[in-house]
Tab-separated table of C-alpha atoms in Angstrom:
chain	number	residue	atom	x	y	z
A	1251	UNK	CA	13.258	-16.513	11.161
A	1252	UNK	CA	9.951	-15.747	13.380
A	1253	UNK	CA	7.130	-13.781	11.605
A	1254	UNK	CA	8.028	-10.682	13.320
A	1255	UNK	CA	11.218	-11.097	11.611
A	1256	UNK	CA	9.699	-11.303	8.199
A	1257	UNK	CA	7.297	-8.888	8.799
A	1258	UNK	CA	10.366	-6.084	9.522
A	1259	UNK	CA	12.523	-6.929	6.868
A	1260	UNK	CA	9.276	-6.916	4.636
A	1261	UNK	CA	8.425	-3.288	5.649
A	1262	UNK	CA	12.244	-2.255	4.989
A	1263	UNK	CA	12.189	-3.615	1.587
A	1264	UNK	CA	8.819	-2.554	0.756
A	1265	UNK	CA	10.169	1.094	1.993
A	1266	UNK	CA	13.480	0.954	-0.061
A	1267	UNK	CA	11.528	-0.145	-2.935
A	1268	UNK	CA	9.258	2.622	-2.514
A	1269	UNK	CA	11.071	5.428	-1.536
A	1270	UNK	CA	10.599	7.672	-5.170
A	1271	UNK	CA	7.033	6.857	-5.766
A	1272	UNK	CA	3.865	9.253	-6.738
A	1273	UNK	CA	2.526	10.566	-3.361
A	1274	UNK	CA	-0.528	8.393	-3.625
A	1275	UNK	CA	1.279	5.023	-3.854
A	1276	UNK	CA	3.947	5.663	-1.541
A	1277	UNK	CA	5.136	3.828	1.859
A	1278	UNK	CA	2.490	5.711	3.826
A	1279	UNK	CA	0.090	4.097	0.982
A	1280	UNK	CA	1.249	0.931	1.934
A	1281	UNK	CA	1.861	1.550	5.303
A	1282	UNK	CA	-1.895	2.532	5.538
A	1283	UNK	CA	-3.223	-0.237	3.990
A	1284	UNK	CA	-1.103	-2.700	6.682
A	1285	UNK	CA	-2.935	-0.986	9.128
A	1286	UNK	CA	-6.282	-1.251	7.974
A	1287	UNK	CA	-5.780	-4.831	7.296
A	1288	UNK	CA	-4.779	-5.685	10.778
A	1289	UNK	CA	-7.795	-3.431	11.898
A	1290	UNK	CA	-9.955	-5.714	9.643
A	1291	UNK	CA	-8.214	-9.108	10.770
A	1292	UNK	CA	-9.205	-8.644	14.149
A	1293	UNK	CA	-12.234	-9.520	13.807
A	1294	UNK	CA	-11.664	-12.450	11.198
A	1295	UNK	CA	-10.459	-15.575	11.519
A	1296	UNK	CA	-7.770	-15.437	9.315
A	1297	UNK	CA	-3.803	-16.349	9.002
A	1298	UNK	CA	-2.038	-13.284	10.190
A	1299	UNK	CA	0.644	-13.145	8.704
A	1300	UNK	CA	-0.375	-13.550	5.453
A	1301	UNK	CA	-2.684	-10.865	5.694
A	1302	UNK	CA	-0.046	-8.778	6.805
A	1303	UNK	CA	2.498	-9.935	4.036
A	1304	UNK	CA	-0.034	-9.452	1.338
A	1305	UNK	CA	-0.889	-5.944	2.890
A	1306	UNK	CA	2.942	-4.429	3.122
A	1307	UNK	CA	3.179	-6.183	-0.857
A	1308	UNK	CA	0.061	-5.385	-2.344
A	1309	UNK	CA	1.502	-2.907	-4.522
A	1310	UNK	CA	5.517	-3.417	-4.600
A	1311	UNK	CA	5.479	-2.375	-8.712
A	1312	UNK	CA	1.756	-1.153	-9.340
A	1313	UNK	CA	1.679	-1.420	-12.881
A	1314	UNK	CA	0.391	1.941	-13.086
A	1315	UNK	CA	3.800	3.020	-13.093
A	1316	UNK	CA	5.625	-0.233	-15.463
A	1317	UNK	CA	3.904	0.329	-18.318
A	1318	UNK	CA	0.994	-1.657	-17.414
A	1319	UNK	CA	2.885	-4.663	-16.945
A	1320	UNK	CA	0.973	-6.194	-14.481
A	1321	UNK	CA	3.561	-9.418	-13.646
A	1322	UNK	CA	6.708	-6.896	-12.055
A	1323	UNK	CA	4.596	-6.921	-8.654
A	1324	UNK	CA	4.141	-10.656	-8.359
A	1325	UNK	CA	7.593	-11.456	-9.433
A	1326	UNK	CA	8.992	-8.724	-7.394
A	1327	UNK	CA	7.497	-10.019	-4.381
A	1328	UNK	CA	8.146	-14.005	-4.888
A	1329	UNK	CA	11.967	-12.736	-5.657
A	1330	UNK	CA	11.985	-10.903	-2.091
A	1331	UNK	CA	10.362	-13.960	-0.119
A	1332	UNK	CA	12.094	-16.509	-1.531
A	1333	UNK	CA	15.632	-14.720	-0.702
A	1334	UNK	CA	13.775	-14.752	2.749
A	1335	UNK	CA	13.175	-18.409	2.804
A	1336	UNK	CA	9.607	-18.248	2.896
A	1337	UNK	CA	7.848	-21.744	2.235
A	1338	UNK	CA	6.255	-22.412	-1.220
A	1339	UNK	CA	2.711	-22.165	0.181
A	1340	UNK	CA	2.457	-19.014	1.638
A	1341	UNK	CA	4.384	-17.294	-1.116
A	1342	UNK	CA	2.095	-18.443	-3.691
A	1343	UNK	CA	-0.622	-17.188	-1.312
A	1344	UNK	CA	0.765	-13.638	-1.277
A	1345	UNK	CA	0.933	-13.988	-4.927
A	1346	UNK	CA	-2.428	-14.776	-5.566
A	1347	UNK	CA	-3.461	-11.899	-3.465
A	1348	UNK	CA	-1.240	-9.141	-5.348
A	1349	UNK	CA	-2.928	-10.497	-8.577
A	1350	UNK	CA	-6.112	-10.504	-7.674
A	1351	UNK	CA	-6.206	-7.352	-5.428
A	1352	UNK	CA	-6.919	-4.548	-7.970
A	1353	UNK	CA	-10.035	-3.247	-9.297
A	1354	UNK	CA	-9.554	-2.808	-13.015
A	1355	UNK	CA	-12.700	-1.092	-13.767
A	1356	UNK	CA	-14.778	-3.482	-11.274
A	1357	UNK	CA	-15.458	-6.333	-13.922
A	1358	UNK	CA	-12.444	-8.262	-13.405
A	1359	UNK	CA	-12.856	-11.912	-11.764
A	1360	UNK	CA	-10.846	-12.837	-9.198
A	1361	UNK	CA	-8.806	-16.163	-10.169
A	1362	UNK	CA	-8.298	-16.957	-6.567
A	1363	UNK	CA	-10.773	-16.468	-3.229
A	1364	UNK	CA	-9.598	-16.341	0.614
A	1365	UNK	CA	-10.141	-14.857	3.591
A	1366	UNK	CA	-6.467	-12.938	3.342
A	1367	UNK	CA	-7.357	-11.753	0.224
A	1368	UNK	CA	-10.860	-10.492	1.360
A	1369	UNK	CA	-9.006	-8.618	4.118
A	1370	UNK	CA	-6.348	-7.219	2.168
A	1371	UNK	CA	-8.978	-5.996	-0.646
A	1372	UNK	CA	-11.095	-4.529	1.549
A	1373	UNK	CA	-8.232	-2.773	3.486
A	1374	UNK	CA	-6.665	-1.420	-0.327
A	1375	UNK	CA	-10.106	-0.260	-1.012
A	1376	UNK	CA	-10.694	1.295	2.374
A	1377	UNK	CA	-7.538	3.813	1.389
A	1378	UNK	CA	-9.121	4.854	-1.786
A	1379	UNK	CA	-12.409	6.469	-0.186
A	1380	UNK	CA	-12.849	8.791	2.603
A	1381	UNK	CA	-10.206	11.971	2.884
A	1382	UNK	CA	-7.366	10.021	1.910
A	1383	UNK	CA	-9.326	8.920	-1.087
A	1384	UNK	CA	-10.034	12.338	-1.792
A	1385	UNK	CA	-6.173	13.410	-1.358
A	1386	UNK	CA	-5.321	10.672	-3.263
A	1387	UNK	CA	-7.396	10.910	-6.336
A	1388	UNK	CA	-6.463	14.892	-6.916
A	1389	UNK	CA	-2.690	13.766	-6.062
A	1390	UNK	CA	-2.965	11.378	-8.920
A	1391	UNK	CA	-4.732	13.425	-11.014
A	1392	UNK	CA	-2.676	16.041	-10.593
A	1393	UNK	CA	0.448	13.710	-11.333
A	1394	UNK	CA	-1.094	12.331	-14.817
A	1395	UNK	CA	-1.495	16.612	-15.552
A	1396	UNK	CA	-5.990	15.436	-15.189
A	1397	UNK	CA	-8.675	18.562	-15.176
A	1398	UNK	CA	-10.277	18.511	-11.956
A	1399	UNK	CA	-13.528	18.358	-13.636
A	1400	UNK	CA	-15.325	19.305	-16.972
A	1401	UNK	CA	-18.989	19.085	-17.221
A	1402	UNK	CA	-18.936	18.524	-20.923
A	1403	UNK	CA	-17.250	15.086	-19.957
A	1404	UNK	CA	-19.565	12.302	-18.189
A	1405	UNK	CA	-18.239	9.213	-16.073
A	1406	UNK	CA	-18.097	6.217	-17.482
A	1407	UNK	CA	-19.276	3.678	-15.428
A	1408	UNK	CA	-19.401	0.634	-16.967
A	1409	UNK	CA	-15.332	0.525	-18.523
A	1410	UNK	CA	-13.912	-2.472	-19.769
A	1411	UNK	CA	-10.457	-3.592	-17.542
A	1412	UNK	CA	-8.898	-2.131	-20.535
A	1413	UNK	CA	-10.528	1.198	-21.466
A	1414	UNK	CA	-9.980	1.710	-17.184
A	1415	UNK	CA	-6.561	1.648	-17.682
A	1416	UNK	CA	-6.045	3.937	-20.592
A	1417	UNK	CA	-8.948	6.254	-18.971
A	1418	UNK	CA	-7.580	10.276	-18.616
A	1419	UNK	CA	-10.848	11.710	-17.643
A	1420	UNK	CA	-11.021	14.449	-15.375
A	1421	UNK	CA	-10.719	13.530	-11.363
A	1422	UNK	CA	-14.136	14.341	-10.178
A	1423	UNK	CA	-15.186	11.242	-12.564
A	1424	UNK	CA	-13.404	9.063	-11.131
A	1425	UNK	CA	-15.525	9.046	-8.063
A	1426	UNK	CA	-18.159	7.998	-10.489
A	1427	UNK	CA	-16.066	5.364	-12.211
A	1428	UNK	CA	-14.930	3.716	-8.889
A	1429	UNK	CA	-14.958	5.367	-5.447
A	1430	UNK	CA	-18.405	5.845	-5.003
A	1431	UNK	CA	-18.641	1.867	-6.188
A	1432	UNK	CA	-16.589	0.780	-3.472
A	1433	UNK	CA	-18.909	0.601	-0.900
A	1434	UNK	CA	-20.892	-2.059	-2.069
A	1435	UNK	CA	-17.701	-3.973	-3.226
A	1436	UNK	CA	-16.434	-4.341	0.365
A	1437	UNK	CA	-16.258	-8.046	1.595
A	1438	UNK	CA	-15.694	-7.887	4.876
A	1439	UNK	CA	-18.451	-7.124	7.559
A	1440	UNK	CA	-15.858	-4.346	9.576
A	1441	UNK	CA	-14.641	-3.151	5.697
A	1442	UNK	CA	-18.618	-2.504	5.457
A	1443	UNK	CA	-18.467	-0.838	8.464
A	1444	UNK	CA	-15.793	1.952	7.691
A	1445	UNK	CA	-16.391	2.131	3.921
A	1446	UNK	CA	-20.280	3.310	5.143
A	1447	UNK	CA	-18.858	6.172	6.771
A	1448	UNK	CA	-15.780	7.280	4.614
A	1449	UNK	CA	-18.450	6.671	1.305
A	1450	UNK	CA	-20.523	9.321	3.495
A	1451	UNK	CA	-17.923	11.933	3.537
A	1452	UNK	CA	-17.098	12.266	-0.278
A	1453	UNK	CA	-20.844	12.453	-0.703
A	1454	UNK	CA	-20.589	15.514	1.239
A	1455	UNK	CA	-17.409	16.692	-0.187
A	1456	UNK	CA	-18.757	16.151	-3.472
A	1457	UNK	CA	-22.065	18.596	-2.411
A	1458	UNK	CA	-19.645	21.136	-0.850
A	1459	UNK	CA	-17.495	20.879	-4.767
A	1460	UNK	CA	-20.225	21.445	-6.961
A	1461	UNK	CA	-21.812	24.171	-4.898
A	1462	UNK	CA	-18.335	25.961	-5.091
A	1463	UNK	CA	-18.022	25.337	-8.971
A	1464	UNK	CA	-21.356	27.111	-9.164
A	1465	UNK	CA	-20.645	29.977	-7.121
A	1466	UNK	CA	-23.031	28.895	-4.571
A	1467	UNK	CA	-21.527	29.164	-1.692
């Protein structure tokens, strides 16, 4: 099977396996991130088609929605590619980058380093900023019943991986507790490059919210 193959059945599974999921971590989720990634790729020297692999099964069983179980997604996706006769090396490659991919509260270590992964990080992060992080956050907010914001209730910014998981603060902190941190997070010198301006915008949406809470304009 060529890597166009692969790369077709991989977005027909990943769509199957996705078809019922919360609005933020959907196929266009995914299908955004596979995009961003090949943006990214362009302009590193990197092996295609595990970036693109990595990108359509970054987040095949997010453990946000199996109980925290963060092993479904990695087993999930060595299942699918080894029914697809992938070889052992670039499997454990796409592995490695589903594992090490998330942010859990921005003090986890990453087990594994590579260029893919870089790519693929930057590209995941690049959909959680700008107006589709925006959308996103108040979609999943809205989905875990969150306030949009309470002023009696600060960000916190410095979570453990596991108070980040069980956080249930209101929305607007969570651009404190992660998208606004994003920015500087990005490895890639073209994820710099669109993270700068998307970081811009919620700045400015973030103006435009609190001037409304106010009554100020």
């Amino acid at each position: 099977m060529s890597d166009s193959q692969l790369i077709i059945k991989t977005i027909a599974f990943v769509k199957e396996k996705l078809n019922d999921a919360e609005g933020g971590h959907d196929w266009f989720h995914i299908e955004r991130v596979f995009k961003n990634a090949i943006l990214i790729a362009k302009e590193t020297e990197c092996d295609l088609t595990i970036v693109q692999l990595g990108a359509l099964l970054h987040d095949i069983a997010d453990s946000k929605f199996h109980n925290g179980d963060e092993t479904i997604g990695p087993k999930t996706a060595r299942v699918f590619l080894e029914n697809e006769n992938v070889s052992e090396d670039i499997i454990t490659h796409v592995v490695n980058i589903i594992e090490n991919i998330s942010y859990k509260g921005g003090n986890f270590e990453r087990k594994f380093s590579s260029v893919e992964l870089d790519i693929v990080q930057d590209a995941d992060r690049l959909d959680a900023i700008g107006a589709i992080g925006v959308a996103r956050a108040f979609n999943y907010g809205g989905f875990k019943n969150r306030a949009l914001y309470n002023p009696e209730i600060a960000p916190v910014t410095n979570m453990t991986k596991e108070e980040y998981k069980k956080n249930n603060a209101p929305t607007i902190n969570h651009f404190y507790e992660k998208l606004l941190l994003l920015k500087d997070k990005m490895n890639t010198v073209k994820g710099k490059e669109i993270a700068a301006e998307r970081h811009h915008f919620m700045e400015t949406f973030l103006a435009q919210f609190y001037a409304e809470w106010e009554g100020l304009k």
